PDB file of C-alpha atoms and ligand atoms in Angstrom:
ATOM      1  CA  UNK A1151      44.857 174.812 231.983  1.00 65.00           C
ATOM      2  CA  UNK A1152      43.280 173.127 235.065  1.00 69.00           C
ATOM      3  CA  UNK A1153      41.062 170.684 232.790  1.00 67.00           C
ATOM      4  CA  UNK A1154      44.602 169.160 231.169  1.00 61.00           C
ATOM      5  CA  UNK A1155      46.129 168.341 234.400  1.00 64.00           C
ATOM      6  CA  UNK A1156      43.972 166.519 237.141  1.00 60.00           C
ATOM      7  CA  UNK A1157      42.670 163.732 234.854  1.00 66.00           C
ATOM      8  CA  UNK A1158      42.275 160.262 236.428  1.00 73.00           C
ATOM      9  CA  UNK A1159      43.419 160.515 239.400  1.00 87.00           C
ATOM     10  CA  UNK A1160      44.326 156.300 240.360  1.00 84.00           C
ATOM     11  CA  UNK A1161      43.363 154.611 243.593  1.00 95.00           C
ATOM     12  CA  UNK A1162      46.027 152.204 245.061  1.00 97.00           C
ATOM     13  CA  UNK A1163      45.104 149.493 247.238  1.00 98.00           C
ATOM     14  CA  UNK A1164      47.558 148.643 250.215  1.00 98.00           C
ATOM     15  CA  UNK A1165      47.504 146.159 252.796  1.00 98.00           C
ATOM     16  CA  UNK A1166      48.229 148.054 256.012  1.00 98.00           C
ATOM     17  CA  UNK A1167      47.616 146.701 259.560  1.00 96.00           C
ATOM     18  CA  UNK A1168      45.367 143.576 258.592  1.00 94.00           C
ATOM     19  CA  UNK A1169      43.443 145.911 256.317  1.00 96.00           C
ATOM     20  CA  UNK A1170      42.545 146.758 253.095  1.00 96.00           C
ATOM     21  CA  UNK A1171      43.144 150.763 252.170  1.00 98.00           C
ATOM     22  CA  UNK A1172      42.600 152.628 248.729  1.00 98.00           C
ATOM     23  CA  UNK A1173      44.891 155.737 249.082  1.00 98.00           C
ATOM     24  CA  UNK A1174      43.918 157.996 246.464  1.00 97.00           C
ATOM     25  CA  UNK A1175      47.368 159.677 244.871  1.00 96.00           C
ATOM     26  CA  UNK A1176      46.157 162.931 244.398  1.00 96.00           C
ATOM     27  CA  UNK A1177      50.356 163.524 245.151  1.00 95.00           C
ATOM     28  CA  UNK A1178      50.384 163.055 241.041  1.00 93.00           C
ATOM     29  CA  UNK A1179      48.586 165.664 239.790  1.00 90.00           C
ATOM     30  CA  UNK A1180      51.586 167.680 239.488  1.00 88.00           C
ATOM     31  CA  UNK A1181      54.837 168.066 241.606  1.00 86.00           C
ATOM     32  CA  UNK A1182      53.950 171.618 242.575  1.00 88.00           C
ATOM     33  CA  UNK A1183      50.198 172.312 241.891  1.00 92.00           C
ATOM     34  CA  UNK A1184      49.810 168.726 244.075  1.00 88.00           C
ATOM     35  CA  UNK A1185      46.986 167.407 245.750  1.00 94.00           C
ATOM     36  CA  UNK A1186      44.741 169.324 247.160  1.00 97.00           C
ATOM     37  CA  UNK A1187      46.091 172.898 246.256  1.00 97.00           C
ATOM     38  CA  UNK A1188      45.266 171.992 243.201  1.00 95.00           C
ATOM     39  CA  UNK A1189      41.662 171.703 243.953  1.00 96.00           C
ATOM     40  CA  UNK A1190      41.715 174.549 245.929  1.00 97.00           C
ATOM     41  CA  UNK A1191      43.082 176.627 243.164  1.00 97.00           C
ATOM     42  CA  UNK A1192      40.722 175.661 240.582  1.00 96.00           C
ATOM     43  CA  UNK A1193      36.950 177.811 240.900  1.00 97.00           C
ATOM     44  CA  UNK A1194      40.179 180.911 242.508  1.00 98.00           C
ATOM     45  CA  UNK A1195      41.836 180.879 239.478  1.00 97.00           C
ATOM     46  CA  UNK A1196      39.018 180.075 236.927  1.00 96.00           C
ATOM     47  CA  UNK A1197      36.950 183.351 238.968  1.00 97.00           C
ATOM     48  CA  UNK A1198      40.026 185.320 238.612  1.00 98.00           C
ATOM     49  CA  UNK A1199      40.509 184.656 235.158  1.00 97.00           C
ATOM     50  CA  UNK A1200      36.612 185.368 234.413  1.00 97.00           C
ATOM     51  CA  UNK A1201      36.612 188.932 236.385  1.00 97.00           C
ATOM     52  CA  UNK A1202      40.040 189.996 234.585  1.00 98.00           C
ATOM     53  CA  UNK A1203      42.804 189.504 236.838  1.00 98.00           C
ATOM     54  CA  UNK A1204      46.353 188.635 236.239  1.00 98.00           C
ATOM     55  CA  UNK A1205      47.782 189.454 239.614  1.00 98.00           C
ATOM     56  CA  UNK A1206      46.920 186.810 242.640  1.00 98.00           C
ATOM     57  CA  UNK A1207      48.362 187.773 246.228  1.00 98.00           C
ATOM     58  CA  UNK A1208      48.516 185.603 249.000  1.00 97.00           C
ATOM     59  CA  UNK A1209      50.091 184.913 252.400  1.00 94.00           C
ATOM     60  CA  UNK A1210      52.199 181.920 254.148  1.00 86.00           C
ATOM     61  CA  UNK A1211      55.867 181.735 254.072  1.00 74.00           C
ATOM     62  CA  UNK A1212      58.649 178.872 254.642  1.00 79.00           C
ATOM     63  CA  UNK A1213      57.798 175.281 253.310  1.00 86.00           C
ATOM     64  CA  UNK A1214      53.886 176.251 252.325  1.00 93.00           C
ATOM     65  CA  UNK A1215      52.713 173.817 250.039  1.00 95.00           C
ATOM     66  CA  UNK A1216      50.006 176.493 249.349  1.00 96.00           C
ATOM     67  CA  UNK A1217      52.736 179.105 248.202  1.00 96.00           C
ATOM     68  CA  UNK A1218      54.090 176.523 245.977  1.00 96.00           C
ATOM     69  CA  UNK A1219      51.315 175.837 244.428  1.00 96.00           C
ATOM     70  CA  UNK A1220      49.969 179.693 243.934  1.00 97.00           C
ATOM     71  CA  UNK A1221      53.356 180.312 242.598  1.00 97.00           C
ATOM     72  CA  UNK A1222      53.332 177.484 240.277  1.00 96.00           C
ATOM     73  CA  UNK A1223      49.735 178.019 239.262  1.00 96.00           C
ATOM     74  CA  UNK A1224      50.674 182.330 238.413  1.00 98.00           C
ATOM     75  CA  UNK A1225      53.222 181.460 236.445  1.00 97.00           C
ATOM     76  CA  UNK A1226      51.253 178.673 233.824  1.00 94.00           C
ATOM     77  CA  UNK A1227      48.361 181.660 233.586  1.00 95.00           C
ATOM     78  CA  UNK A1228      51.226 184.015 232.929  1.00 97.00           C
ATOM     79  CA  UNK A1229      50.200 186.315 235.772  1.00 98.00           C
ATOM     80  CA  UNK A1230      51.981 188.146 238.568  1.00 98.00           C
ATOM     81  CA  UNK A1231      52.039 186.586 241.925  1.00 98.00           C
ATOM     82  CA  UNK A1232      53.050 187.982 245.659  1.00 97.00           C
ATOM     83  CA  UNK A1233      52.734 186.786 248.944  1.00 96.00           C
ATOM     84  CA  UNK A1234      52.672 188.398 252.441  1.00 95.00           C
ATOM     85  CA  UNK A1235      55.716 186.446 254.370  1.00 93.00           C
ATOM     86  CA  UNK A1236      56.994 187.283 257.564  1.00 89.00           C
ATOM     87  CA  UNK A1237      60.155 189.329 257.661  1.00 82.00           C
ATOM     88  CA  UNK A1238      61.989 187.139 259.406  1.00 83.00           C
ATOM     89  CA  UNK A1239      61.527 184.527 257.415  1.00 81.00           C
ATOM     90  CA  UNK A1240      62.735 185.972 254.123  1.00 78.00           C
ATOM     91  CA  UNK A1241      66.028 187.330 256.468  1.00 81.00           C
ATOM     92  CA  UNK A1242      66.875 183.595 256.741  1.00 80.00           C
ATOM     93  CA  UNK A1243      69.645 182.507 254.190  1.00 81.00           C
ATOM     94  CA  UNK A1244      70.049 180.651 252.209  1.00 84.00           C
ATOM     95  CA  UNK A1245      66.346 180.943 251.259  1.00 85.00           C
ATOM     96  CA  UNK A1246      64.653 177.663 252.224  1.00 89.00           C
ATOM     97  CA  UNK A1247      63.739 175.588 248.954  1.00 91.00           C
ATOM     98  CA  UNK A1248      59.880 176.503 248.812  1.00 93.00           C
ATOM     99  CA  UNK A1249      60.438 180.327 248.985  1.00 93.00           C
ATOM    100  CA  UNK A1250      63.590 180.073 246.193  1.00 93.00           C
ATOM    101  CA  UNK A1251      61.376 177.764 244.357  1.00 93.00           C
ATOM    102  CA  UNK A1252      58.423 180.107 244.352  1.00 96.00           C
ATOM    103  CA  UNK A1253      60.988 183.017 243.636  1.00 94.00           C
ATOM    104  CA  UNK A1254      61.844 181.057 240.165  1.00 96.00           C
ATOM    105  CA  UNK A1255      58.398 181.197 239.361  1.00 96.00           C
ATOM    106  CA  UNK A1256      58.171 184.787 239.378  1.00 97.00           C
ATOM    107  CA  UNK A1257      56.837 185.023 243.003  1.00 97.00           C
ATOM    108  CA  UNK A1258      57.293 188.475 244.788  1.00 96.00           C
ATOM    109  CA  UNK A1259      57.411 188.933 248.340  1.00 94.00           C
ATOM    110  CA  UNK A1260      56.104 191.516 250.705  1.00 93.00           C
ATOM    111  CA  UNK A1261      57.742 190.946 253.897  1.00 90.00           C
ATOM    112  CA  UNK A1262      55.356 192.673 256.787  1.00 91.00           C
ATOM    113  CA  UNK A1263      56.286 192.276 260.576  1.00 91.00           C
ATOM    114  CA  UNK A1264      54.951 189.225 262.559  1.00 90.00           C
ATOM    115  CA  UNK A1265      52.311 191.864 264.430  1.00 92.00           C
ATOM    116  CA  UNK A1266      51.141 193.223 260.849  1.00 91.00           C
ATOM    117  CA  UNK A1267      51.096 189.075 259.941  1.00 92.00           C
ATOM    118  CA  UNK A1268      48.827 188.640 262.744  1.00 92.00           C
ATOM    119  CA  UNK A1269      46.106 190.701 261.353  1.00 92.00           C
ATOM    120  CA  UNK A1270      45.783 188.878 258.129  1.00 90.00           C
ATOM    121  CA  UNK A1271      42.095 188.217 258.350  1.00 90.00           C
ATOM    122  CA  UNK A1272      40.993 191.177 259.467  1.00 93.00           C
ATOM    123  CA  UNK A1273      38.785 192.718 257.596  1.00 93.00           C
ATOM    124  CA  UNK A1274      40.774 196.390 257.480  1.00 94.00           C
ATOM    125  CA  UNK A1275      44.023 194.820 256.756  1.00 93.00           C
ATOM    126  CA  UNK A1276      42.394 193.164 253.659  1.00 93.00           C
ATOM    127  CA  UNK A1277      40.683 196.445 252.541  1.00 95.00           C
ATOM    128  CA  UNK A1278      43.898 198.338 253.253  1.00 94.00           C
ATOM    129  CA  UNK A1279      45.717 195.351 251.333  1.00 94.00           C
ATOM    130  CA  UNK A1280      43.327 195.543 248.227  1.00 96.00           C
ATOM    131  CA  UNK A1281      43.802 199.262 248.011  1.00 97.00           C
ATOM    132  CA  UNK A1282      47.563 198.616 247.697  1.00 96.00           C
ATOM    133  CA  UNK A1283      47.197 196.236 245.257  1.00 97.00           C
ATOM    134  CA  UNK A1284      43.996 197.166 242.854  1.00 97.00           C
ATOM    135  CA  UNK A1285      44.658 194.517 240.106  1.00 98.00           C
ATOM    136  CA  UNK A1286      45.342 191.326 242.662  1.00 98.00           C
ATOM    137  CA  UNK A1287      42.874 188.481 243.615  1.00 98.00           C
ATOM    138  CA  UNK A1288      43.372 188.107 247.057  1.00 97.00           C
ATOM    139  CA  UNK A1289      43.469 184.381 248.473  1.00 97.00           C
ATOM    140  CA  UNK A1290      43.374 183.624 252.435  1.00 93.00           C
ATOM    141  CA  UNK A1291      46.533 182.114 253.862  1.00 91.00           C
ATOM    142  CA  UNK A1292      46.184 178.373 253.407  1.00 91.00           C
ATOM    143  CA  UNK A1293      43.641 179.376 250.087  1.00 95.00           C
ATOM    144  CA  UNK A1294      40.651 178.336 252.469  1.00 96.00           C
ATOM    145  CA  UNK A1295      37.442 180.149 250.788  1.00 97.00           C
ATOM    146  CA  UNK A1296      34.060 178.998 249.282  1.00 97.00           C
ATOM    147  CA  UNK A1297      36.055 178.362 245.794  1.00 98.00           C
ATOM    148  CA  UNK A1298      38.437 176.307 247.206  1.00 98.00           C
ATOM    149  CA  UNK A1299      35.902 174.383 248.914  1.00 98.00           C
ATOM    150  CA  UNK A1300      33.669 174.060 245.615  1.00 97.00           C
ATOM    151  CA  UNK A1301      36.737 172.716 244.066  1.00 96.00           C
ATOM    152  CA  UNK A1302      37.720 169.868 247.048  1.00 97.00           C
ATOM    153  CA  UNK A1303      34.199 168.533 246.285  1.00 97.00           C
ATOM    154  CA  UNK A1304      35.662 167.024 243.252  1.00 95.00           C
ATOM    155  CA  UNK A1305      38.234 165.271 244.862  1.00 96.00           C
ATOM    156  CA  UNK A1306      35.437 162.439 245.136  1.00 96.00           C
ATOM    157  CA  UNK A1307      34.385 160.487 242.542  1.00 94.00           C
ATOM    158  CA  UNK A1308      30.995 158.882 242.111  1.00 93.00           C
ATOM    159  CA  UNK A1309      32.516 155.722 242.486  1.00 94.00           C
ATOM    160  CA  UNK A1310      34.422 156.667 245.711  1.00 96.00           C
ATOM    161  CA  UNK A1311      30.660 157.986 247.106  1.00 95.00           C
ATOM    162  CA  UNK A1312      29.536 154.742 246.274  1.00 94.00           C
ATOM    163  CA  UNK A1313      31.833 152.459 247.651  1.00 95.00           C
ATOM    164  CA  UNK A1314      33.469 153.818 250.874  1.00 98.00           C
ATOM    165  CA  UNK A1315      32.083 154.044 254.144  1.00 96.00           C
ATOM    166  CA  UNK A1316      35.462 155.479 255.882  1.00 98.00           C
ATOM    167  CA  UNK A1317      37.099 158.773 254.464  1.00 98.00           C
ATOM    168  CA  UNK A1318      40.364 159.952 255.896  1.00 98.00           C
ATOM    169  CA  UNK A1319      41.884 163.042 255.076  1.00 98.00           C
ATOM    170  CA  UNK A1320      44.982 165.684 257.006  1.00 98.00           C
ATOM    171  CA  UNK A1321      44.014 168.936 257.769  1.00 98.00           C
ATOM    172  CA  UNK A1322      45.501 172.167 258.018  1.00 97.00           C
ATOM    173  CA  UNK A1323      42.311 174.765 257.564  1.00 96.00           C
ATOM    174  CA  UNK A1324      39.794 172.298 256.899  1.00 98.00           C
ATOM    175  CA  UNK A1325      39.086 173.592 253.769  1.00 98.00           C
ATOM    176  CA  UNK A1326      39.691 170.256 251.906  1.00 98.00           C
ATOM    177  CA  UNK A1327      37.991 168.335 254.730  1.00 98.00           C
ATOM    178  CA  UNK A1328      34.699 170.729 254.354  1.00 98.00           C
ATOM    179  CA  UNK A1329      34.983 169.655 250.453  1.00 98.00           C
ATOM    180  CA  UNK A1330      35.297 166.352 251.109  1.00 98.00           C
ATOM    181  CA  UNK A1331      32.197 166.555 253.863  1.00 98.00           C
ATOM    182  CA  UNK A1332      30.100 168.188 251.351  1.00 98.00           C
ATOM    183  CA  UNK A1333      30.484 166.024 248.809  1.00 98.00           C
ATOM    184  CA  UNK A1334      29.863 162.739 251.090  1.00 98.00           C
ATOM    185  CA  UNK A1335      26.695 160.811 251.254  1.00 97.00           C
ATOM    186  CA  UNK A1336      25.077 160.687 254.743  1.00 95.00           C
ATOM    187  CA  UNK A1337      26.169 157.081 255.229  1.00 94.00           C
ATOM    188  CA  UNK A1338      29.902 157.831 254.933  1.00 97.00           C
ATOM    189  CA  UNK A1339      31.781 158.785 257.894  1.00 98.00           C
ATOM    190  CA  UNK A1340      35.051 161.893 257.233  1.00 98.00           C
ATOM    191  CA  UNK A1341      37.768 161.730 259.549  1.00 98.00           C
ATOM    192  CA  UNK A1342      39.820 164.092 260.012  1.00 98.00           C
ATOM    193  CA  UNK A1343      43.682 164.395 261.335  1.00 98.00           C
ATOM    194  CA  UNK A1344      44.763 167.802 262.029  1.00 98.00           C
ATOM    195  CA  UNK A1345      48.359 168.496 261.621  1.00 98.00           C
ATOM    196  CA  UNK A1346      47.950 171.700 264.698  1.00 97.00           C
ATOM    197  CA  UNK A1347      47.013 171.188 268.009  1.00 98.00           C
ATOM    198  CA  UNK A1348      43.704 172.682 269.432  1.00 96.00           C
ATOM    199  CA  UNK A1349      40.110 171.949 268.590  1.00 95.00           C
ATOM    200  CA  UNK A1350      39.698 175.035 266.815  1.00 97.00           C
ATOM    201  CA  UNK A1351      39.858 173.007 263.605  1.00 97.00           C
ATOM    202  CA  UNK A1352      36.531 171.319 264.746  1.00 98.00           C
ATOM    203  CA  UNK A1353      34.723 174.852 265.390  1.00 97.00           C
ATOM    204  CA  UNK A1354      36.049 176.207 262.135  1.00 97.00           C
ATOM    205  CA  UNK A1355      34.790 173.224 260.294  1.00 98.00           C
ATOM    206  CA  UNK A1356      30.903 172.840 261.985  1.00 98.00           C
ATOM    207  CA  UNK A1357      31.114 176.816 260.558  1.00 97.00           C
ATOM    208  CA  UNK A1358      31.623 175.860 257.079  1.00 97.00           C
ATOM    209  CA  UNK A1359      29.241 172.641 256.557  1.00 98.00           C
ATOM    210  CA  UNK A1360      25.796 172.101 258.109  1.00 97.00           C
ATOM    211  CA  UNK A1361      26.465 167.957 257.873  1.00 98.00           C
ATOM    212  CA  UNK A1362      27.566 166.163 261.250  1.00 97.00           C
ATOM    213  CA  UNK A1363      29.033 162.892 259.603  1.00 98.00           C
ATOM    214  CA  UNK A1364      32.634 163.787 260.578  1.00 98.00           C
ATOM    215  CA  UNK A1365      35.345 164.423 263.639  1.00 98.00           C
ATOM    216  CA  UNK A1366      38.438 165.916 263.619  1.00 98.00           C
ATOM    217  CA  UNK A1367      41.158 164.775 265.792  1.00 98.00           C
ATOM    218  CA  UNK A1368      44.840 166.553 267.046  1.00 98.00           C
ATOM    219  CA  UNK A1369      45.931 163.055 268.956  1.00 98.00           C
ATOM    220  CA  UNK A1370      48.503 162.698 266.146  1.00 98.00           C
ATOM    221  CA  UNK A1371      49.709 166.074 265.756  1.00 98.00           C
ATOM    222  CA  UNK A1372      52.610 165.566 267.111  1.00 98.00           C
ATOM    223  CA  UNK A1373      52.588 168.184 269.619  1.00 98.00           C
ATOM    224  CA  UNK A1374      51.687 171.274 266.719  1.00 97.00           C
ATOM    225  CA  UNK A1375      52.160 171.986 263.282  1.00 95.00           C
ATOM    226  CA  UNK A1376      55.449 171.144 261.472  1.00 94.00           C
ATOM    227  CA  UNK A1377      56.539 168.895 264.680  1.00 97.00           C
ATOM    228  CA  UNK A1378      57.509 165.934 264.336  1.00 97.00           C
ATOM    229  CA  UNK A1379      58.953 162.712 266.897  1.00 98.00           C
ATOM    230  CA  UNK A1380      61.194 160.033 266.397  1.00 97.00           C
ATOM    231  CA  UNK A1381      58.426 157.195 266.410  1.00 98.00           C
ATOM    232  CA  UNK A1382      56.583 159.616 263.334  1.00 98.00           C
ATOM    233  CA  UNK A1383      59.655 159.979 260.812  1.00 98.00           C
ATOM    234  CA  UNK A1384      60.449 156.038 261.723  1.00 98.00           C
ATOM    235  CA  UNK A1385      56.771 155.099 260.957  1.00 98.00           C
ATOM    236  CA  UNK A1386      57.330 157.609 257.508  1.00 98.00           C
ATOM    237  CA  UNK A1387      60.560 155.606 256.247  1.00 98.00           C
ATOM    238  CA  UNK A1388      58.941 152.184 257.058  1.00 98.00           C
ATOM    239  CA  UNK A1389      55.809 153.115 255.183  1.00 98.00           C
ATOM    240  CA  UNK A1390      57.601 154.627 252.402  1.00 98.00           C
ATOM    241  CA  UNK A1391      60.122 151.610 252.493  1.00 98.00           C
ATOM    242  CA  UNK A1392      57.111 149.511 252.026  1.00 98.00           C
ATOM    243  CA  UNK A1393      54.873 150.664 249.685  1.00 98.00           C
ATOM    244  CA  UNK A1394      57.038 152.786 247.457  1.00 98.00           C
ATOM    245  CA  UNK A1395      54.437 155.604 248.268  1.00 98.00           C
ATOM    246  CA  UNK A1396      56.065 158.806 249.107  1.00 98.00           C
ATOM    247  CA  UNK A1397      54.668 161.173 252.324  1.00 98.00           C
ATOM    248  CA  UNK A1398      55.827 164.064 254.448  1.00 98.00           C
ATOM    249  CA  UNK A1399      56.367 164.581 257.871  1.00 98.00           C
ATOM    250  CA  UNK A1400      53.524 167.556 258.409  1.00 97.00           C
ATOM    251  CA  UNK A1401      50.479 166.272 256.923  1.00 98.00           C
ATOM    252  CA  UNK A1402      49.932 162.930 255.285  1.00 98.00           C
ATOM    253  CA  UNK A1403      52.668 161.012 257.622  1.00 98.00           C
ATOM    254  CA  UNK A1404      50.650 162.377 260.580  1.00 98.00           C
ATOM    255  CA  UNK A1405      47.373 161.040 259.377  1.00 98.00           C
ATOM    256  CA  UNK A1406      48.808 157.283 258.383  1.00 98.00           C
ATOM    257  CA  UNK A1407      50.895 157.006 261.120  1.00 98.00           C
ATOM    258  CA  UNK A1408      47.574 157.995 263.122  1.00 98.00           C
ATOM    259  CA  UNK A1409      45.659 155.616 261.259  1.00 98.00           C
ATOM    260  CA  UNK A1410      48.156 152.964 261.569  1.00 98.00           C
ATOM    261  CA  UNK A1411      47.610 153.648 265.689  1.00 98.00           C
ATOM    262  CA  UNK A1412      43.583 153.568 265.318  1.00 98.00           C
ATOM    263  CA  UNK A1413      43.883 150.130 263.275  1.00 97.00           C
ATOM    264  CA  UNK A1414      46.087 148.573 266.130  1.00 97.00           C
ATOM    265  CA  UNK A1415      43.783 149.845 268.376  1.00 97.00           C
ATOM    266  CA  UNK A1416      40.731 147.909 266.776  1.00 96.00           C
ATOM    267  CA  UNK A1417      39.087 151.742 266.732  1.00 96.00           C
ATOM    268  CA  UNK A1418      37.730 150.796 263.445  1.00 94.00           C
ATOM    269  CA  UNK A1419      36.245 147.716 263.258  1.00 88.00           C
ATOM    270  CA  UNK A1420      32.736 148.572 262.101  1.00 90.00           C
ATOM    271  CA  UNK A1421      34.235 150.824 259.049  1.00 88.00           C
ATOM    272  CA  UNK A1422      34.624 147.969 255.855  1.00 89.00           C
ATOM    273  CA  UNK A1423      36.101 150.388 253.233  1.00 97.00           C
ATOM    274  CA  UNK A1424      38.109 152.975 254.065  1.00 98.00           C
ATOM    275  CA  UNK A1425      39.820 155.353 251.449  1.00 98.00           C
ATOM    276  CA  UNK A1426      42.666 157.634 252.185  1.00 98.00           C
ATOM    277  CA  UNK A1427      42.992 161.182 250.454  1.00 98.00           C
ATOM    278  CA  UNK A1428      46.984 161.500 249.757  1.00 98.00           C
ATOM    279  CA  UNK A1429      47.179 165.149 249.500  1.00 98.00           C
ATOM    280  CA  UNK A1430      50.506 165.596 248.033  1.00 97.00           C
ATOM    281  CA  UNK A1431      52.523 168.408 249.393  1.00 96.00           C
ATOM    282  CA  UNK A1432      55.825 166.219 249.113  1.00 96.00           C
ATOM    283  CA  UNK A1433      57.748 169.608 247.744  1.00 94.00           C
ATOM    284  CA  UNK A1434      57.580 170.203 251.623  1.00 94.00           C
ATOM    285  CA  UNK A1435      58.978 166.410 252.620  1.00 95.00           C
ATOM    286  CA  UNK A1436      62.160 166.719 255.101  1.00 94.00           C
ATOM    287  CA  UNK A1437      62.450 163.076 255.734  1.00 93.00           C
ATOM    288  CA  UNK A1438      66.369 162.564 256.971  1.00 90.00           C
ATOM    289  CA  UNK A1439      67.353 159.075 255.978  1.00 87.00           C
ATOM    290  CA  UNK A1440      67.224 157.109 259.169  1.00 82.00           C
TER     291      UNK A1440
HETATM  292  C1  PLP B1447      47.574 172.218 252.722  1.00 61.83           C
HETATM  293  C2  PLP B1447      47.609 170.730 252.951  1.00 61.83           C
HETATM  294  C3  PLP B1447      46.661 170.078 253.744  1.00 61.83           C
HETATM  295  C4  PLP B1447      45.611 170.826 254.507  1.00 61.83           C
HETATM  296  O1  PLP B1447      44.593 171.309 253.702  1.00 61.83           O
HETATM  297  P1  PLP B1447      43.466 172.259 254.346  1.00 61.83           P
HETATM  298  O2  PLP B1447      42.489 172.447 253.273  1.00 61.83           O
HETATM  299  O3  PLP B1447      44.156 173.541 254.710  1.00 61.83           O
HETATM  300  O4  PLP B1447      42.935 171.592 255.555  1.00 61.83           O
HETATM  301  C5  PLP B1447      46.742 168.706 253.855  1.00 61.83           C
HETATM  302  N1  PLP B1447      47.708 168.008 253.238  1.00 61.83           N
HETATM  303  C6  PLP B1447      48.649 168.590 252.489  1.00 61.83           C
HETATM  304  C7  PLP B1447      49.721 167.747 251.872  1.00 61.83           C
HETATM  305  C8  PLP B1447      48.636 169.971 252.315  1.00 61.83           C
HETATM  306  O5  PLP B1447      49.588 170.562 251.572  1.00 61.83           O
END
């Protein structure tokens, strides 16, 4: 299933800011399994598949790309699928689109309270969790694990190892940045643009790779996840105006519009190639016309 759709995947060149860029549209793998969830799925699923299961249980709730893609991903093996959601979020109604979509696909919810949410790493809450549900795979929130980072390694190509020196990727876990870290070459330089606020992201990351050729930066966040400004959503419709490339407001707009900002700055003189990772994720796009 996996091998028939990520294929080519095409690099575009834009000029942007005096530039050159090579985005590379990994938005058209598939509408729902897009970008890099569908990386991230990959070694999950393929493991799951190889130790039996037909049942995969996750957690995230309103506008998750990751849900989206789990859901998506279920229903083409023909297995169950459930995820952990907040009760609050499944009172809202109408059910927003990602949650009705992932309904569609079969996708059952178990709504827990937000304290009970909280503990969703915890070791005992994930025992407790498995014991509820024997026959399901079990996938972090976000679907950050060792699979998923096997599986954003191959988001690079040999020829994109060869020829880039600048990498630039959104972040959310930094599962898909680790991938991307892992499978650079020492001369490369990752850069990261995290859609949260905090530097967490950077101490979560140096746990998951030994290499040191990357950063991580919040300055475009926005002021946290899923916020946005007037001067991002402007920069989003321009952009998309322009190039005919699509992007939403919580990861990928964040990290061009940031990138755009860098550029004007002259931050990034010394890079000569840079390549941008479009991650997809437009099933979560809210972009108001202006
Ligand atoms: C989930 C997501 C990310 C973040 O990926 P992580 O591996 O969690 O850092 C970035 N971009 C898009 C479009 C996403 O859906």
């Amino acid at each position: 299933m996996f091998d028939t759709i990520a294929q080519e995947i095409p690099l575009q060149r834009i000029d942007f800011y005096g530039r050159e860029l090579w985005i590379k549209r990994l938005d058209l793998v598939h509408p729902y399994i897009s970008g890099n969830k569908f990386y991230k799925l990959k070694y999950n699923f393929l493991a799951a598949q190889a130790q039996g299961y037909q049942h995969v249980l996750t957690f995230g709730g309103a506008y998750s790309n990751h849900i989206a893609a789990t859901a998506f991903a279920a229903q083409l093996f023909g297995w169950k699928s459930t995820t952990i959601i907040r009760g609050e979020e499944l009172a809202q109604r109408p059910l927003n689109s990602t949650l009705a979509l992932a309904h569609e696909m079969g996708m059952q919810f178990q709504f827990v309270s937000r304290e009970m949410y909280r503990q969703k790493s915890s070791p005992e809450f994930l025992q407790d969790l498995q014991h509820e549900y024997p026959d399901a795979y079990i996938l972090p929130e976000g679907g950050t694990n060792a699979l998923a980072i096997q599986g954003c390694q191959e988001i690079l190509s040999a020829d994109d190892l060869h020829q880039f020196d600048l990498i630039c990727c959104a972040v959310g876990t930094g599962g898909t940045l680790t991938g991307l870290i892992e499978a650079s070459h020492p001369h490369q330089q990752i850069l990261g643009f995290s859609a949260l606020k905090g530097d967490f992201l950077t101490q979560d990351v140096k746990q998951l790779t030994m290499k040191r050729n990357w950063q991580i930066t919040d300055e475009f966040c926005c002021g946290g996840y899923a916020k946005t400004t007037p001067e991002l959503l402007t920069f989003i419709r321009a952009f998309e105006d322009q190039y005919q490339i699509p992007l939403e407001q919580v990861y990928t707009g964040k990290m061009l519009w940031g990138l755009s900002k860098m550029l004007q700055r002259n931050e990034l003189n010394h890079k000569k190639r840079i390549l941008v990772i479009h991650t997809g994720g437009l099933q979560g796009r809210r972009i108001a016309p202006a």
